[in-house]
Amino acid sequence: TAGITQAPTSQILAAGRSMTLRCTQDMRHNAMYWYRQDLGLGLRLIHYSNTAGTTGKGEVPDGYSVSRANTDDFPLTLASAVPSQTSVYFCASSEGQGGGADTQYFGPGTRLTVL
Amino acid sequence: GQNIDQPTEMTATEGAIVQINCTYQTSGFNGLFWYQQHAGEAPTFLSYNVLDGLEEKGRFSSFLSRSKGYSYLLLKELQMKDSASYLCAVRDSDYKLSFGAGTTVTVRA
């Protein structure tokens, strides 16, 4: 089973350029999330979607946008990249039914370097 | 918001026991999670506590005290493959996770 896939695996991007990080899950999960992970800071939530057609802002949303046109896909777009967006980006999903563990499952990550 | 603290690094010997503590301050508590993350890989789910007490799952156990804002992850019979970062995460009333910075555990032979 694929679970969650992310693309690309890594990318070097010039500052000012735009880029979309792709995330696809095949578990039919309602909720999806985007995190960034930086050394010493842990995982921080950028944006989330509780169900297809809805999105919300997390802890660090500035400079990023998301869309959720269907259940499976949750792309993250950087409109004009800046060096501070250099990070490892993880997509995650959960059933999103509320109650219980509602465990989040993570994709393999995208390592982004903005120069 | 959440404020989550855990030690940065711990070292232990193969076969030993290690306890990773996590303290948190939260505006709304709806569960505590522990994840394991090997270097260069994605976090994977280890345990979930929402009520006070101990949850045991094989060599790993997790404890929660909501009144003290405290949890620990206990790793028994350490193996070399347990060398990884361990992430404490608190879920708030909006079902969003906030993560600590992680504890890097190094297991030595």
CSV table of C-alpha atoms in Angstrom, one decimal:
chain,number,residue,atom,x,y,z
A,1,THR,CA,0.0,0.0,0.0
A,2,ALA,CA,1.4,3.4,-0.9
A,3,GLY,CA,-0.2,5.4,2.0
A,4,ILE,CA,1.0,8.9,1.5
A,5,THR,CA,3.4,10.0,-1.3
A,6,GLN,CA,5.1,13.3,-1.7
A,7,ALA,CA,6.9,14.8,-4.6
A,8,PRO,CA,9.6,15.9,-5.2
A,9,THR,CA,11.9,14.2,-2.8
A,10,SER,CA,14.1,17.2,-2.8
A,11,GLN,CA,14.4,20.5,-4.6
A,12,ILE,CA,16.8,23.4,-4.8
A,13,LEU,CA,14.9,26.6,-5.6
A,14,ALA,CA,16.0,30.1,-6.4
A,15,ALA,CA,14.5,32.8,-4.1
A,16,GLY,CA,11.5,34.5,-5.7
A,17,ARG,CA,10.5,31.5,-7.7
A,18,SER,CA,7.2,29.6,-7.0
A,19,MET,CA,6.9,26.0,-6.4
A,20,THR,CA,4.2,23.4,-5.6
A,21,LEU,CA,4.9,20.5,-3.3
A,22,ARG,CA,2.6,17.6,-4.1
A,23,CYS,CA,0.9,15.2,-1.6
A,24,THR,CA,-1.4,12.3,-2.4
A,25,GLN,CA,-2.9,9.7,0.0
A,26,ASP,CA,-4.8,6.6,-0.9
A,27,MET,CA,-6.3,5.8,2.5
A,28,ARG,CA,-9.5,7.9,1.8
A,29,HIS,CA,-8.6,10.0,4.9
A,30,ASN,CA,-10.7,13.1,5.4
A,31,ALA,CA,-8.1,15.2,7.1
A,32,MET,CA,-4.7,16.3,5.7
A,33,TYR,CA,-1.9,18.4,7.0
A,34,TRP,CA,1.3,20.2,6.0
A,35,TYR,CA,4.1,20.6,8.5
A,36,ARG,CA,7.6,22.0,8.2
A,37,GLN,CA,10.4,20.5,10.3
A,38,ASP,CA,13.4,22.7,11.3
A,39,LEU,CA,16.3,21.7,13.5
A,40,GLY,CA,15.6,22.5,17.1
A,41,LEU,CA,12.0,23.6,16.4
A,42,GLY,CA,10.2,20.4,15.7
A,43,LEU,CA,7.3,20.0,13.4
A,44,ARG,CA,5.1,23.0,12.9
A,45,LEU,CA,1.7,23.0,11.3
A,46,ILE,CA,1.5,25.2,8.1
A,47,HIS,CA,-2.0,24.5,6.8
A,48,TYR,CA,-4.6,21.8,7.3
A,49,SER,CA,-7.8,20.5,5.7
A,50,ASN,CA,-10.5,18.7,7.7
A,51,THR,CA,-12.3,17.5,4.5
A,52,ALA,CA,-12.3,18.1,0.8
A,53,GLY,CA,-13.2,21.6,-0.1
A,54,THR,CA,-12.1,23.2,3.2
A,55,THR,CA,-8.7,24.4,4.4
A,56,GLY,CA,-7.4,26.2,7.5
A,57,LYS,CA,-4.3,28.0,8.7
A,58,GLY,CA,-1.9,26.4,11.1
A,59,GLU,CA,0.8,27.9,13.3
A,60,VAL,CA,3.1,29.2,10.4
A,61,PRO,CA,0.9,29.8,7.3
A,62,ASP,CA,2.5,33.0,5.9
A,63,GLY,CA,4.1,32.5,2.5
A,64,TYR,CA,2.2,29.3,1.8
A,65,SER,CA,-1.2,28.4,0.3
A,66,VAL,CA,-3.1,25.1,-0.1
A,67,SER,CA,-6.1,23.7,-1.9
A,68,ARG,CA,-8.1,20.6,-1.4
A,69,ALA,CA,-10.1,19.9,-4.6
A,70,ASN,CA,-10.6,16.2,-3.8
A,71,THR,CA,-10.0,13.7,-0.9
A,72,ASP,CA,-6.7,12.4,-2.1
A,73,ASP,CA,-4.6,15.4,-3.0
A,74,PHE,CA,-3.4,18.3,-0.9
A,75,PRO,CA,-0.8,20.5,-2.7
A,76,LEU,CA,1.3,23.2,-0.9
A,77,THR,CA,2.3,26.2,-2.9
A,78,LEU,CA,5.1,28.7,-2.2
A,79,ALA,CA,4.2,31.7,-4.3
A,80,SER,CA,7.6,33.5,-4.0
A,81,ALA,CA,10.1,31.4,-2.1
A,82,VAL,CA,12.4,33.0,0.5
A,83,PRO,CA,15.5,31.4,2.1
A,84,SER,CA,13.7,31.1,5.5
A,85,GLN,CA,11.4,28.6,3.8
A,86,THR,CA,14.4,26.2,3.5
A,87,SER,CA,13.1,23.2,5.5
A,88,VAL,CA,11.9,19.6,5.3
A,89,TYR,CA,8.2,19.5,4.5
A,90,PHE,CA,5.9,16.7,5.7
A,91,CYS,CA,2.4,15.9,4.6
A,92,ALA,CA,0.2,13.9,6.9
A,93,SER,CA,-3.3,12.5,6.9
A,94,SER,CA,-5.8,11.1,9.4
A,95,GLU,CA,-9.3,9.7,9.3
A,96,GLY,CA,-10.5,12.9,10.8
A,97,GLN,CA,-13.7,11.4,12.3
A,98,GLY,CA,-13.0,13.0,15.7
A,99,GLY,CA,-12.7,11.1,18.9
A,100,GLY,CA,-10.2,8.3,19.6
A,101,ALA,CA,-6.6,8.5,18.5
A,102,ASP,CA,-7.3,9.8,15.0
A,103,THR,CA,-3.6,9.0,14.3
A,104,GLN,CA,-1.8,11.1,11.8
A,105,TYR,CA,0.3,9.2,9.2
A,106,PHE,CA,3.2,11.0,7.6
A,107,GLY,CA,4.6,11.0,4.0
A,108,PRO,CA,8.3,10.6,3.4
A,109,GLY,CA,8.9,14.4,3.2
A,110,THR,CA,10.3,16.9,0.7
A,111,ARG,CA,13.6,18.6,1.4
A,112,LEU,CA,13.5,22.1,0.1
A,113,THR,CA,16.5,24.5,-0.2
A,114,VAL,CA,15.8,28.1,-1.2
A,115,LEU,CA,18.9,30.0,-2.3
B,1,GLY,CA,-1.3,27.5,22.3
B,2,GLN,CA,1.0,24.7,23.5
B,3,ASN,CA,4.4,24.8,25.2
B,4,ILE,CA,6.0,21.4,25.0
B,5,ASP,CA,9.4,20.5,26.5
B,6,GLN,CA,11.5,17.4,26.2
B,7,PRO,CA,15.2,16.8,26.6
B,8,THR,CA,17.3,17.3,23.5
B,9,GLU,CA,19.5,14.2,23.7
B,10,MET,CA,19.8,11.0,25.6
B,11,THR,CA,22.3,8.1,25.4
B,12,ALA,CA,21.8,4.6,26.7
B,13,THR,CA,23.4,1.2,26.4
B,14,GLU,CA,21.9,-1.7,24.4
B,15,GLY,CA,19.6,-3.8,26.6
B,16,ALA,CA,19.0,-0.9,29.0
B,17,ILE,CA,15.9,1.2,29.8
B,18,VAL,CA,15.5,4.8,28.9
B,19,GLN,CA,12.7,7.2,30.0
B,20,ILE,CA,12.0,10.3,27.9
B,21,ASN,CA,10.0,12.9,29.8
B,22,CYS,CA,7.7,15.5,28.2
B,23,THR,CA,6.0,18.4,30.0
B,24,TYR,CA,3.4,20.6,28.4
B,25,GLN,CA,1.3,23.6,29.0
B,26,THR,CA,-1.9,23.7,27.0
B,27,SER,CA,-4.9,25.9,26.4
B,28,GLY,CA,-7.0,22.8,25.7
B,29,PHE,CA,-6.0,19.1,26.0
B,30,ASN,CA,-7.3,16.3,23.8
B,31,GLY,CA,-4.7,13.6,23.9
B,32,LEU,CA,-0.9,13.1,23.8
B,33,PHE,CA,1.1,11.2,21.2
B,34,TRP,CA,4.6,9.9,20.9
B,35,TYR,CA,6.2,9.4,17.5
B,36,GLN,CA,9.5,7.9,16.5
B,37,GLN,CA,11.5,9.4,13.7
B,38,HIS,CA,14.7,7.8,12.3
B,39,ALA,CA,17.1,10.2,10.6
B,40,GLY,CA,16.0,11.2,7.2
B,41,GLU,CA,12.6,9.5,7.5
B,42,ALA,CA,9.0,10.3,8.3
B,43,PRO,CA,7.7,10.2,11.9
B,44,THR,CA,5.8,7.0,12.7
B,45,PHE,CA,3.1,6.7,15.4
B,46,LEU,CA,4.1,4.9,18.7
B,47,SER,CA,1.5,5.7,21.3
B,48,TYR,CA,-1.5,7.7,22.3
B,49,ASN,CA,-2.7,8.6,25.8
B,50,VAL,CA,-5.8,10.6,26.6
B,51,LEU,CA,-6.5,9.3,30.1
B,52,ASP,CA,-4.2,9.2,33.1
B,53,GLY,CA,-2.1,6.1,33.4
B,54,LEU,CA,0.2,3.8,31.6
B,55,GLU,CA,-0.3,2.4,28.1
B,56,GLU,CA,2.0,-0.6,27.3
B,57,LYS,CA,2.8,-1.8,23.9
B,58,GLY,CA,5.5,-4.3,23.7
B,59,ARG,CA,8.9,-2.8,24.7
B,60,PHE,CA,7.4,0.7,24.7
B,61,SER,CA,5.2,2.2,27.3
B,62,SER,CA,3.8,5.7,27.6
B,63,PHE,CA,2.5,7.4,30.8
B,64,LEU,CA,0.3,10.4,31.2
B,65,SER,CA,-0.6,12.7,34.1
B,66,ARG,CA,-3.0,15.4,32.9
B,67,SER,CA,-3.0,17.3,36.2
B,68,LYS,CA,0.8,17.6,36.1
B,69,GLY,CA,1.0,18.2,32.3
B,70,TYR,CA,3.5,15.4,32.1
B,71,SER,CA,4.1,12.3,30.1
B,72,TYR,CA,7.0,9.9,29.6
B,73,LEU,CA,7.9,7.3,27.0
B,74,LEU,CA,9.7,4.3,28.4
B,75,LEU,CA,11.8,2.2,26.1
B,76,LYS,CA,12.8,-1.2,27.5
B,77,GLU,CA,15.4,-3.7,26.3
B,78,LEU,CA,17.0,-1.2,24.1
B,79,GLN,CA,18.1,-2.3,20.6
B,80,MET,CA,20.4,-0.5,18.2
B,81,LYS,CA,17.5,0.1,15.9
B,82,ASP,CA,15.9,2.2,18.6
B,83,SER,CA,18.4,5.0,17.9
B,84,ALA,CA,16.1,7.7,16.7
B,85,SER,CA,14.3,10.9,17.6
B,86,TYR,CA,11.2,10.6,19.8
B,87,LEU,CA,8.6,13.3,19.4
B,88,CYS,CA,6.1,14.3,22.0
B,89,ALA,CA,2.9,15.9,20.6
B,90,VAL,CA,-0.2,17.3,22.3
B,91,ARG,CA,-3.5,17.6,20.6
B,92,ASP,CA,-5.7,20.6,21.4
B,93,SER,CA,-9.4,21.0,21.5
B,94,ASP,CA,-9.4,21.8,17.7
B,95,TYR,CA,-7.7,18.4,17.1
B,96,LYS,CA,-4.5,20.0,16.0
B,97,LEU,CA,-1.1,18.6,17.0
B,98,SER,CA,1.7,20.6,18.5
B,99,PHE,CA,5.0,18.9,18.6
B,100,GLY,CA,8.0,19.2,20.9
B,101,ALA,CA,11.4,19.6,19.3
B,102,GLY,CA,12.2,15.9,19.8
B,103,THR,CA,14.6,13.9,21.9
B,104,THR,CA,17.4,12.1,20.0
B,105,VAL,CA,18.2,8.8,21.6
B,106,THR,CA,21.5,7.1,20.8
B,107,VAL,CA,21.9,3.5,21.7
B,108,ARG,CA,25.4,2.3,22.2
B,109,ALA,CA,26.7,-1.3,22.2
